[in-house]
């Protein structure tokens, strides 16, 4: 009974919202009007839960977050009115080295919807300049954690977005020369999105971590593991690319339960006495297609331009693969140590771990279907 209760606690803790960075877009128009659009989890900002936390339940204010997360958009917007002055006091936009007073233009908050993922809020601010901007800088509240910034400026009857700048732990963007921008090099873009892809799995992607652990527990034969990892990679790369191109689009209310049940299914396979590598490869491929759609839901928020689409997509995928390799190697190392010690690694590690992962996957799947 105690063991079942422990499993329940593990599953319950693990369904918390992942804390995601804010996406900030600054647009400068021909009439010297500046628009700042902040795409964020408003509930996390209002409860000082930043990206330094793996998920919301790790933060001391998790109960307040859950209360806000359950509010209807109108109710949350009313709460934000009282909080807004504090929110603005911890962010800083300077143009021509002068701090700007930002005025709220609109607030767009998603419906309560699926409660097991952060709700998206768009805050649109504006300011009117008296002179044409030459430089700008942006700094997000350190307690909110990471943010990503890009800007666009009216020039020759068109607007062109800059590259995204990834700002860690509330650091300033520094002074950005608008008239003589220093665009990110291809190498910088590659390294940035490798990092984003890696972080999307470790530490943020607990769903994907458990799936890969379940897959790695299936065998110590490197040929089998290589086949399974390659199959999973091929599958999620395929649907990630198709989803980013807009060819495939499936609701998160369908994808999220499927991902949860895929975790359970792979783990249950490990408990069977006679495992078929052919059957397992087919299962891993099919569920890899589902996980690719899960990866795409985050990457889409960056709205990649045509000139960096392929580079960004490949770099993100490399980051995901590096995280996968680390997880697989860690699992294999533990199993090999048990084997070298002449212990029954299947009885001591594979079966208990697979049972726990299967329980969590089923728990998540049922909960995601019912919410």
mmCIF file of C-alpha atoms in Angstrom:
data_model
loop_
_atom_site.group_PDB
_atom_site.id
_atom_site.type_symbol
_atom_site.label_atom_id
_atom_site.label_comp_id
_atom_site.label_asym_id
_atom_site.label_seq_id
_atom_site.Cartn_x
_atom_site.Cartn_y
_atom_site.Cartn_z
ATOM 1 C CA UNK A 1 0.000 0.000 0.000
ATOM 2 C CA UNK A 2 2.848 2.379 0.856
ATOM 3 C CA UNK A 3 4.478 1.598 -2.502
ATOM 4 C CA UNK A 4 1.274 2.464 -4.389
ATOM 5 C CA UNK A 5 0.986 5.713 -2.431
ATOM 6 C CA UNK A 6 4.584 6.564 -3.352
ATOM 7 C CA UNK A 7 3.797 5.978 -7.015
ATOM 8 C CA UNK A 8 0.791 8.246 -6.720
ATOM 9 C CA UNK A 9 2.947 11.008 -5.255
ATOM 10 C CA UNK A 10 5.553 10.613 -7.995
ATOM 11 C CA UNK A 11 2.922 10.846 -10.703
ATOM 12 C CA UNK A 12 1.164 13.775 -9.059
ATOM 13 C CA UNK A 13 4.348 15.767 -8.631
ATOM 14 C CA UNK A 14 5.381 15.142 -12.216
ATOM 15 C CA UNK A 15 2.278 16.560 -13.878
ATOM 16 C CA UNK A 16 3.115 20.144 -12.927
ATOM 17 C CA UNK A 17 3.456 22.808 -15.576
ATOM 18 C CA UNK A 18 6.919 23.292 -17.030
ATOM 19 C CA UNK A 19 8.113 26.886 -16.572
ATOM 20 C CA UNK A 20 8.875 28.292 -20.017
ATOM 21 C CA UNK A 21 10.825 31.428 -20.979
ATOM 22 C CA UNK A 22 9.027 34.566 -22.122
ATOM 23 C CA UNK A 23 9.195 35.516 -25.792
ATOM 24 C CA UNK A 24 9.572 39.268 -26.334
ATOM 25 C CA UNK A 25 8.994 40.986 -29.693
ATOM 26 C CA UNK A 26 9.757 44.701 -30.119
ATOM 27 C CA UNK A 27 8.432 46.437 -33.244
ATOM 28 C CA UNK A 28 9.411 49.971 -34.275
ATOM 29 C CA UNK A 29 7.064 51.687 -36.722
ATOM 30 C CA UNK A 30 7.509 54.546 -39.163
ATOM 31 C CA UNK A 31 5.617 56.994 -36.885
ATOM 32 C CA UNK A 32 8.154 56.297 -34.078
ATOM 33 C CA UNK A 33 5.657 54.184 -32.213
ATOM 34 C CA UNK A 34 7.132 51.175 -30.431
ATOM 35 C CA UNK A 35 5.176 48.016 -29.682
ATOM 36 C CA UNK A 36 6.354 45.390 -27.178
ATOM 37 C CA UNK A 37 4.585 42.015 -27.220
ATOM 38 C CA UNK A 38 5.411 39.651 -24.336
ATOM 39 C CA UNK A 39 4.370 36.007 -24.725
ATOM 40 C CA UNK A 40 4.512 34.498 -21.256
ATOM 41 C CA UNK A 41 2.915 32.398 -18.544
ATOM 42 C CA UNK A 42 1.227 35.205 -16.648
ATOM 43 C CA UNK A 43 0.418 32.972 -13.664
ATOM 44 C CA UNK A 44 4.114 32.131 -13.259
ATOM 45 C CA UNK A 45 5.126 35.803 -13.422
ATOM 46 C CA UNK A 46 2.476 36.800 -10.875
ATOM 47 C CA UNK A 47 3.745 34.192 -8.407
ATOM 48 C CA UNK A 48 7.487 34.769 -8.988
ATOM 49 C CA UNK A 49 7.968 31.332 -10.514
ATOM 50 C CA UNK A 50 10.787 31.638 -13.013
ATOM 51 C CA UNK A 51 12.674 29.288 -15.292
ATOM 52 C CA UNK A 52 15.113 28.509 -12.486
ATOM 53 C CA UNK A 53 12.443 26.015 -11.379
ATOM 54 C CA UNK A 54 12.084 22.805 -13.356
ATOM 55 C CA UNK A 55 8.317 22.908 -12.933
ATOM 56 C CA UNK A 56 5.790 24.885 -10.933
ATOM 57 C CA UNK A 57 5.552 22.446 -8.019
ATOM 58 C CA UNK A 58 9.237 23.021 -7.244
ATOM 59 C CA UNK A 59 8.460 26.648 -6.384
ATOM 60 C CA UNK A 60 7.269 27.834 -2.947
ATOM 61 C CA UNK A 61 4.293 29.629 -4.527
ATOM 62 C CA UNK A 62 2.989 26.611 -6.463
ATOM 63 C CA UNK A 63 -0.385 26.653 -4.691
ATOM 64 C CA UNK A 64 -0.971 30.271 -5.718
ATOM 65 C CA UNK A 65 0.020 29.385 -9.269
ATOM 66 C CA UNK A 66 -2.553 26.574 -9.359
ATOM 67 C CA UNK A 67 -5.243 28.960 -8.096
ATOM 68 C CA UNK A 68 -4.478 31.508 -10.819
ATOM 69 C CA UNK A 69 -4.194 28.792 -13.471
ATOM 70 C CA UNK A 70 -7.792 27.729 -12.773
ATOM 71 C CA UNK A 71 -9.211 31.248 -13.219
ATOM 72 C CA UNK A 72 -11.202 32.251 -16.279
ATOM 73 C CA UNK A 73 -9.348 34.738 -18.556
ATOM 74 C CA UNK A 74 -11.452 37.698 -17.361
ATOM 75 C CA UNK A 75 -10.782 36.880 -13.706
ATOM 76 C CA UNK A 76 -7.052 36.489 -14.258
ATOM 77 C CA UNK A 77 -6.957 39.769 -16.186
ATOM 78 C CA UNK A 78 -8.638 41.512 -13.243
ATOM 79 C CA UNK A 79 -5.991 40.080 -10.889
ATOM 80 C CA UNK A 80 -3.247 41.263 -13.232
ATOM 81 C CA UNK A 81 -4.463 44.878 -13.088
ATOM 82 C CA UNK A 82 -3.501 45.006 -9.427
ATOM 83 C CA UNK A 83 -0.157 43.312 -10.157
ATOM 84 C CA UNK A 84 0.829 45.216 -13.303
ATOM 85 C CA UNK A 85 2.746 48.036 -11.625
ATOM 86 C CA UNK A 86 4.981 45.483 -9.890
ATOM 87 C CA UNK A 87 5.412 43.584 -13.174
ATOM 88 C CA UNK A 88 6.544 46.741 -15.011
ATOM 89 C CA UNK A 89 8.889 47.782 -12.198
ATOM 90 C CA UNK A 90 10.993 44.677 -12.831
ATOM 91 C CA UNK A 91 11.437 44.961 -16.590
ATOM 92 C CA UNK A 92 13.405 47.637 -18.435
ATOM 93 C CA UNK A 93 13.237 48.842 -22.038
ATOM 94 C CA UNK A 94 15.615 51.616 -23.012
ATOM 95 C CA UNK A 95 15.657 53.342 -26.394
ATOM 96 C CA UNK A 96 18.503 55.715 -27.194
ATOM 97 C CA UNK A 97 19.667 54.840 -23.671
ATOM 98 C CA UNK A 98 16.514 56.355 -22.136
ATOM 99 C CA UNK A 99 14.143 54.196 -20.034
ATOM 100 C CA UNK A 100 10.701 53.966 -21.622
ATOM 101 C CA UNK A 101 7.324 54.185 -19.951
ATOM 102 C CA UNK A 102 5.230 51.320 -21.310
ATOM 103 C CA UNK A 103 1.464 51.579 -21.615
ATOM 104 C CA UNK A 104 -0.657 48.440 -21.755
ATOM 105 C CA UNK A 105 -2.574 48.263 -25.036
ATOM 106 C CA UNK A 106 -4.112 44.801 -24.859
ATOM 107 C CA UNK A 107 -4.127 41.590 -22.849
ATOM 108 C CA UNK A 108 -4.934 38.289 -24.520
ATOM 109 C CA UNK A 109 -5.264 35.327 -22.162
ATOM 110 C CA UNK A 110 -6.104 31.826 -23.399
ATOM 111 C CA UNK A 111 -9.053 29.930 -21.971
ATOM 112 C CA UNK A 112 -8.422 27.647 -18.998
ATOM 113 C CA UNK A 113 -8.348 24.682 -21.394
ATOM 114 C CA UNK A 114 -5.896 21.871 -20.743
ATOM 115 C CA UNK A 115 -4.548 22.513 -17.237
ATOM 116 C CA UNK A 116 -1.443 20.354 -17.522
ATOM 117 C CA UNK A 117 0.456 22.802 -19.703
ATOM 118 C CA UNK A 118 1.153 26.517 -19.175
ATOM 119 C CA UNK A 119 -1.519 28.890 -20.420
ATOM 120 C CA UNK A 120 -0.378 31.397 -23.015
ATOM 121 C CA UNK A 121 -0.817 35.106 -22.374
ATOM 122 C CA UNK A 122 0.088 37.938 -24.752
ATOM 123 C CA UNK A 123 0.709 41.346 -23.173
ATOM 124 C CA UNK A 124 1.020 44.158 -25.714
ATOM 125 C CA UNK A 125 2.621 47.420 -24.560
ATOM 126 C CA UNK A 126 3.446 50.564 -26.507
ATOM 127 C CA UNK A 127 5.383 53.792 -26.180
ATOM 128 C CA UNK A 128 5.653 56.835 -28.432
ATOM 129 C CA UNK A 129 9.092 58.240 -29.231
ATOM 130 C CA UNK A 130 9.929 61.862 -29.967
ATOM 131 C CA UNK A 131 12.980 60.988 -32.043
ATOM 132 C CA UNK A 132 13.951 58.130 -34.309
ATOM 133 C CA UNK A 133 15.506 55.276 -32.312
ATOM 134 C CA UNK A 134 19.140 54.419 -32.802
ATOM 135 C CA UNK A 135 19.678 51.889 -30.014
ATOM 136 C CA UNK A 136 17.585 49.759 -27.695
ATOM 137 C CA UNK A 137 18.119 47.389 -24.806
ATOM 138 C CA UNK A 138 15.864 45.002 -22.902
ATOM 139 C CA UNK A 139 16.072 43.384 -19.489
ATOM 140 C CA UNK A 140 13.543 40.968 -18.017
ATOM 141 C CA UNK A 141 13.010 40.382 -14.324
ATOM 142 C CA UNK A 142 15.660 38.005 -12.958
ATOM 143 C CA UNK A 143 13.064 36.227 -10.806
ATOM 144 C CA UNK A 144 11.138 35.371 -13.998
ATOM 145 C CA UNK A 145 14.252 33.716 -15.438
ATOM 146 C CA UNK A 146 15.031 33.315 -19.128
ATOM 147 C CA UNK A 147 13.582 35.286 -22.009
ATOM 148 C CA UNK A 148 14.127 35.415 -25.751
ATOM 149 C CA UNK A 149 14.166 38.724 -27.626
ATOM 150 C CA UNK A 150 13.865 39.831 -31.227
ATOM 151 C CA UNK A 151 13.017 43.160 -32.856
ATOM 152 C CA UNK A 152 11.878 44.520 -36.190
ATOM 153 C CA UNK A 153 12.106 47.998 -37.648
ATOM 154 C CA UNK A 154 10.361 49.747 -40.528
ATOM 155 C CA UNK A 155 12.791 50.081 -43.412
ATOM 156 C CA UNK A 156 12.119 50.472 -47.126
ATOM 157 C CA UNK A 157 8.438 49.634 -46.813
ATOM 158 C CA UNK A 158 9.019 46.315 -45.066
ATOM 159 C CA UNK A 159 9.644 44.834 -41.663
ATOM 160 C CA UNK A 160 12.398 42.298 -41.076
ATOM 161 C CA UNK A 161 12.758 40.435 -37.822
ATOM 162 C CA UNK A 162 16.159 40.163 -36.212
ATOM 163 C CA UNK A 163 17.456 36.838 -34.965
ATOM 164 C CA UNK A 164 16.289 35.667 -31.539
ATOM 165 C CA UNK A 165 18.571 36.531 -28.630
ATOM 166 C CA UNK A 166 18.440 34.044 -25.740
ATOM 167 C CA UNK A 167 18.801 35.937 -22.443
ATOM 168 C CA UNK A 168 19.610 33.801 -19.405
ATOM 169 C CA UNK A 169 18.496 34.525 -15.833
ATOM 170 C CA UNK A 170 17.307 38.065 -16.485
ATOM 171 C CA UNK A 171 20.545 39.350 -18.041
ATOM 172 C CA UNK A 172 20.331 42.478 -20.176
ATOM 173 C CA UNK A 173 20.419 42.271 -23.956
ATOM 174 C CA UNK A 174 23.043 45.003 -23.892
ATOM 175 C CA UNK A 175 22.868 47.985 -26.223
ATOM 176 C CA UNK A 176 21.580 46.921 -29.643
ATOM 177 C CA UNK A 177 22.534 49.253 -32.499
ATOM 178 C CA UNK A 178 19.421 49.396 -34.670
ATOM 179 C CA UNK A 179 21.029 51.208 -37.604
ATOM 180 C CA UNK A 180 24.123 49.031 -37.632
ATOM 181 C CA UNK A 181 22.896 45.702 -36.249
ATOM 182 C CA UNK A 182 25.227 42.834 -35.590
ATOM 183 C CA UNK A 183 23.195 39.847 -36.743
ATOM 184 C CA UNK A 184 23.816 36.504 -35.169
ATOM 185 C CA UNK A 185 26.189 34.367 -37.153
ATOM 186 C CA UNK A 186 25.123 30.958 -38.401
ATOM 187 C CA UNK A 187 27.332 29.370 -35.741
ATOM 188 C CA UNK A 188 25.660 31.429 -32.994
ATOM 189 C CA UNK A 189 22.198 30.436 -34.261
ATOM 190 C CA UNK A 190 23.205 26.772 -34.371
ATOM 191 C CA UNK A 191 24.627 26.818 -30.831
ATOM 192 C CA UNK A 192 21.609 28.710 -29.483
ATOM 193 C CA UNK A 193 19.047 26.253 -30.851
ATOM 194 C CA UNK A 194 21.143 23.214 -29.924
ATOM 195 C CA UNK A 195 20.947 24.561 -26.377
ATOM 196 C CA UNK A 196 17.181 25.143 -26.660
ATOM 197 C CA UNK A 197 16.646 21.610 -28.008
ATOM 198 C CA UNK A 198 18.770 20.092 -25.235
ATOM 199 C CA UNK A 199 16.952 22.046 -22.516
ATOM 200 C CA UNK A 200 13.588 21.041 -23.957
ATOM 201 C CA UNK A 201 14.467 17.454 -23.006
ATOM 202 C CA UNK A 202 16.851 17.958 -20.067
ATOM 203 C CA UNK A 203 15.579 19.196 -17.678
ATOM 204 C CA UNK A 204 12.227 20.430 -19.032
ATOM 205 C CA UNK A 205 10.909 17.407 -20.939
ATOM 206 C CA UNK A 206 10.058 14.885 -18.250
ATOM 207 C CA UNK A 207 7.658 13.125 -20.638
ATOM 208 C CA UNK A 208 10.452 12.554 -23.129
ATOM 209 C CA UNK A 209 12.982 11.638 -20.430
ATOM 210 C CA UNK A 210 10.763 8.842 -19.115
ATOM 211 C CA UNK A 211 10.069 7.530 -22.619
ATOM 212 C CA UNK A 212 13.781 7.368 -23.435
ATOM 213 C CA UNK A 213 14.591 5.722 -20.080
ATOM 214 C CA UNK A 214 11.895 3.121 -20.763
ATOM 215 C CA UNK A 215 13.369 2.526 -24.196
ATOM 216 C CA UNK A 216 16.934 2.260 -22.857
ATOM 217 C CA UNK A 217 15.906 -0.267 -20.195
ATOM 218 C CA UNK A 218 14.840 -2.746 -22.857
ATOM 219 C CA UNK A 219 18.269 -4.143 -23.690
ATOM 220 C CA UNK A 220 22.012 -3.986 -23.057
ATOM 221 C CA UNK A 221 22.801 -5.092 -26.607
ATOM 222 C CA UNK A 222 24.176 -2.015 -28.377
ATOM 223 C CA UNK A 223 22.804 -3.116 -31.752
ATOM 224 C CA UNK A 224 19.245 -3.163 -30.357
ATOM 225 C CA UNK A 225 19.660 0.144 -28.558
ATOM 226 C CA UNK A 226 21.107 1.764 -31.675
ATOM 227 C CA UNK A 227 18.156 0.516 -33.715
ATOM 228 C CA UNK A 228 15.609 1.804 -31.195
ATOM 229 C CA UNK A 229 17.260 5.208 -30.752
ATOM 230 C CA UNK A 230 17.651 5.616 -34.536
ATOM 231 C CA UNK A 231 14.016 4.626 -35.091
ATOM 232 C CA UNK A 232 12.801 7.105 -32.482
ATOM 233 C CA UNK A 233 15.010 9.852 -33.944
ATOM 234 C CA UNK A 234 13.788 9.243 -37.489
ATOM 235 C CA UNK A 235 10.148 9.294 -36.385
ATOM 236 C CA UNK A 236 10.174 12.447 -34.279
ATOM 237 C CA UNK A 237 12.350 14.275 -36.835
ATOM 238 C CA UNK A 238 9.798 13.476 -39.528
ATOM 239 C CA UNK A 239 6.769 14.818 -37.661
ATOM 240 C CA UNK A 240 8.736 17.745 -36.194
ATOM 241 C CA UNK A 241 9.605 18.909 -39.709
ATOM 242 C CA UNK A 242 6.097 18.346 -41.075
ATOM 243 C CA UNK A 243 4.512 20.164 -38.135
ATOM 244 C CA UNK A 244 6.872 23.129 -38.479
ATOM 245 C CA UNK A 245 5.956 23.373 -42.169
ATOM 246 C CA UNK A 246 2.271 23.412 -41.230
ATOM 247 C CA UNK A 247 1.544 20.139 -43.043
ATOM 248 C CA UNK A 248 0.468 18.385 -39.824
ATOM 249 C CA UNK A 249 -1.347 20.007 -36.937
ATOM 250 C CA UNK A 250 -2.984 18.044 -34.122
ATOM 251 C CA UNK A 251 -4.442 19.445 -30.920
ATOM 252 C CA UNK A 252 -2.403 19.166 -27.723
ATOM 253 C CA UNK A 253 -5.454 17.596 -26.071
ATOM 254 C CA UNK A 254 -4.847 14.590 -28.330
ATOM 255 C CA UNK A 255 -1.045 14.628 -28.403
ATOM 256 C CA UNK A 256 -0.422 14.972 -24.654
ATOM 257 C CA UNK A 257 -2.448 11.886 -23.579
ATOM 258 C CA UNK A 258 -0.863 9.878 -26.413
ATOM 259 C CA UNK A 259 2.616 10.835 -25.221
ATOM 260 C CA UNK A 260 1.702 9.735 -21.689
ATOM 261 C CA UNK A 261 0.333 6.380 -22.853
ATOM 262 C CA UNK A 262 3.397 5.876 -25.082
ATOM 263 C CA UNK A 263 5.562 6.106 -21.950
ATOM 264 C CA UNK A 264 3.452 3.436 -20.250
ATOM 265 C CA UNK A 265 3.413 1.179 -23.307
ATOM 266 C CA UNK A 266 7.190 1.154 -23.769
ATOM 267 C CA UNK A 267 7.698 0.460 -20.061
ATOM 268 C CA UNK A 268 5.137 -2.376 -20.054
ATOM 269 C CA UNK A 269 6.994 -3.937 -22.984
ATOM 270 C CA UNK A 270 10.033 -4.246 -20.707
ATOM 271 C CA UNK A 271 8.001 -6.378 -18.300
ATOM 272 C CA UNK A 272 7.141 -9.000 -20.916
ATOM 273 C CA UNK A 273 9.240 -12.189 -20.793
ATOM 274 C CA UNK A 274 9.635 -12.509 -24.567
ATOM 275 C CA UNK A 275 10.394 -9.179 -26.199
ATOM 276 C CA UNK A 276 10.400 -8.826 -29.956
ATOM 277 C CA UNK A 277 12.840 -6.195 -31.270
ATOM 278 C CA UNK A 278 10.743 -5.925 -34.432
ATOM 279 C CA UNK A 279 7.578 -5.209 -32.463
ATOM 280 C CA UNK A 280 9.419 -2.806 -30.169
ATOM 281 C CA UNK A 281 10.917 -0.915 -33.125
ATOM 282 C CA UNK A 282 7.486 -0.479 -34.699
ATOM 283 C CA UNK A 283 6.061 0.760 -31.388
ATOM 284 C CA UNK A 284 8.968 3.172 -30.863
ATOM 285 C CA UNK A 285 8.565 4.516 -34.414
ATOM 286 C CA UNK A 286 4.820 5.099 -34.026
ATOM 287 C CA UNK A 287 5.203 6.823 -30.695
ATOM 288 C CA UNK A 288 8.209 8.750 -31.992
ATOM 289 C CA UNK A 289 5.848 10.337 -34.518
ATOM 290 C CA UNK A 290 3.708 11.524 -31.607
ATOM 291 C CA UNK A 291 6.682 12.895 -29.644
ATOM 292 C CA UNK A 292 7.795 14.886 -32.706
ATOM 293 C CA UNK A 293 4.495 16.756 -32.592
ATOM 294 C CA UNK A 294 5.155 17.450 -28.913
ATOM 295 C CA UNK A 295 8.563 18.974 -29.761
ATOM 296 C CA UNK A 296 6.977 21.101 -32.497
ATOM 297 C CA UNK A 297 4.483 22.719 -30.099
ATOM 298 C CA UNK A 298 7.351 24.538 -28.357
ATOM 299 C CA UNK A 299 9.534 25.277 -31.385
ATOM 300 C CA UNK A 300 6.617 26.850 -33.275
ATOM 301 C CA UNK A 301 6.528 29.698 -30.784
ATOM 302 C CA UNK A 302 9.800 31.013 -32.240
ATOM 303 C CA UNK A 303 8.144 31.664 -35.646
ATOM 304 C CA UNK A 304 11.268 30.945 -37.666
ATOM 305 C CA UNK A 305 11.926 32.904 -40.830
ATOM 306 C CA UNK A 306 12.533 31.196 -44.172
ATOM 307 C CA UNK A 307 16.229 32.068 -44.225
ATOM 308 C CA UNK A 308 17.001 30.268 -40.967
ATOM 309 C CA UNK A 309 14.270 27.617 -40.935
ATOM 310 C CA UNK A 310 16.436 24.640 -41.902
ATOM 311 C CA UNK A 311 19.388 25.699 -39.722
ATOM 312 C CA UNK A 312 17.159 26.249 -36.697
ATOM 313 C CA UNK A 313 15.239 23.008 -37.173
ATOM 314 C CA UNK A 314 18.376 20.892 -37.548
ATOM 315 C CA UNK A 315 20.109 22.612 -34.615
ATOM 316 C CA UNK A 316 17.111 22.100 -32.326
ATOM 317 C CA UNK A 317 17.001 18.436 -33.318
ATOM 318 C CA UNK A 318 20.723 18.011 -32.612
ATOM 319 C CA UNK A 319 20.138 19.372 -29.112
ATOM 320 C CA UNK A 320 17.317 16.867 -28.600
ATOM 321 C CA UNK A 321 19.520 14.013 -29.808
ATOM 322 C CA UNK A 322 22.396 14.993 -27.519
ATOM 323 C CA UNK A 323 20.017 14.902 -24.556
ATOM 324 C CA UNK A 324 18.728 11.491 -25.684
ATOM 325 C CA UNK A 325 22.239 10.080 -25.942
ATOM 326 C CA UNK A 326 23.106 11.267 -22.435
ATOM 327 C CA UNK A 327 19.965 9.661 -20.998
ATOM 328 C CA UNK A 328 20.555 6.361 -22.815
ATOM 329 C CA UNK A 329 24.228 6.219 -21.803
ATOM 330 C CA UNK A 330 23.331 6.975 -18.168
ATOM 331 C CA UNK A 331 20.789 4.143 -18.058
ATOM 332 C CA UNK A 332 23.184 1.721 -19.756
ATOM 333 C CA UNK A 333 25.987 2.684 -17.336
ATOM 334 C CA UNK A 334 23.814 1.872 -14.311
ATOM 335 C CA UNK A 335 22.741 -1.481 -15.768
ATOM 336 C CA UNK A 336 26.323 -2.391 -16.707
ATOM 337 C CA UNK A 337 27.567 -1.581 -13.202
ATOM 338 C CA UNK A 338 24.946 -3.917 -11.756
ATOM 339 C CA UNK A 339 25.903 -6.605 -14.264
ATOM 340 C CA UNK A 340 29.623 -6.226 -13.532
ATOM 341 C CA UNK A 341 28.823 -6.579 -9.828
ATOM 342 C CA UNK A 342 27.156 -9.886 -10.801
ATOM 343 C CA UNK A 343 23.765 -8.688 -9.628
ATOM 344 C CA UNK A 344 20.513 -9.416 -11.391
ATOM 345 C CA UNK A 345 20.107 -6.001 -13.073
ATOM 346 C CA UNK A 346 16.739 -6.975 -14.525
ATOM 347 C CA UNK A 347 15.246 -7.790 -11.127
ATOM 348 C CA UNK A 348 16.940 -4.889 -9.337
ATOM 349 C CA UNK A 349 16.525 -2.120 -11.922
ATOM 350 C CA UNK A 350 14.678 -2.938 -15.157
ATOM 351 C CA UNK A 351 11.485 -4.378 -13.664
ATOM 352 C CA UNK A 352 11.031 -1.881 -10.764
ATOM 353 C CA UNK A 353 11.871 1.136 -12.938
ATOM 354 C CA UNK A 354 9.625 -0.050 -15.772
ATOM 355 C CA UNK A 355 6.772 -0.625 -13.347
ATOM 356 C CA UNK A 356 7.113 2.898 -11.920
ATOM 357 C CA UNK A 357 7.361 4.471 -15.393
ATOM 358 C CA UNK A 358 4.334 2.506 -16.606
ATOM 359 C CA UNK A 359 2.295 3.603 -13.586
ATOM 360 C CA UNK A 360 3.223 7.272 -14.101
ATOM 361 C CA UNK A 361 2.456 7.063 -17.836
ATOM 362 C CA UNK A 362 -0.995 5.565 -17.232
ATOM 363 C CA UNK A 363 -1.708 8.075 -14.457
ATOM 364 C CA UNK A 364 -0.759 10.992 -16.725
ATOM 365 C CA UNK A 365 -2.722 9.591 -19.651
ATOM 366 C CA UNK A 366 -5.951 9.163 -17.680
ATOM 367 C CA UNK A 367 -5.572 12.567 -16.036
ATOM 368 C CA UNK A 368 -4.916 14.306 -19.354
ATOM 369 C CA UNK A 369 -7.969 12.687 -20.896
ATOM 370 C CA UNK A 370 -10.216 13.771 -18.047
ATOM 371 C CA UNK A 371 -9.014 17.400 -17.776
#
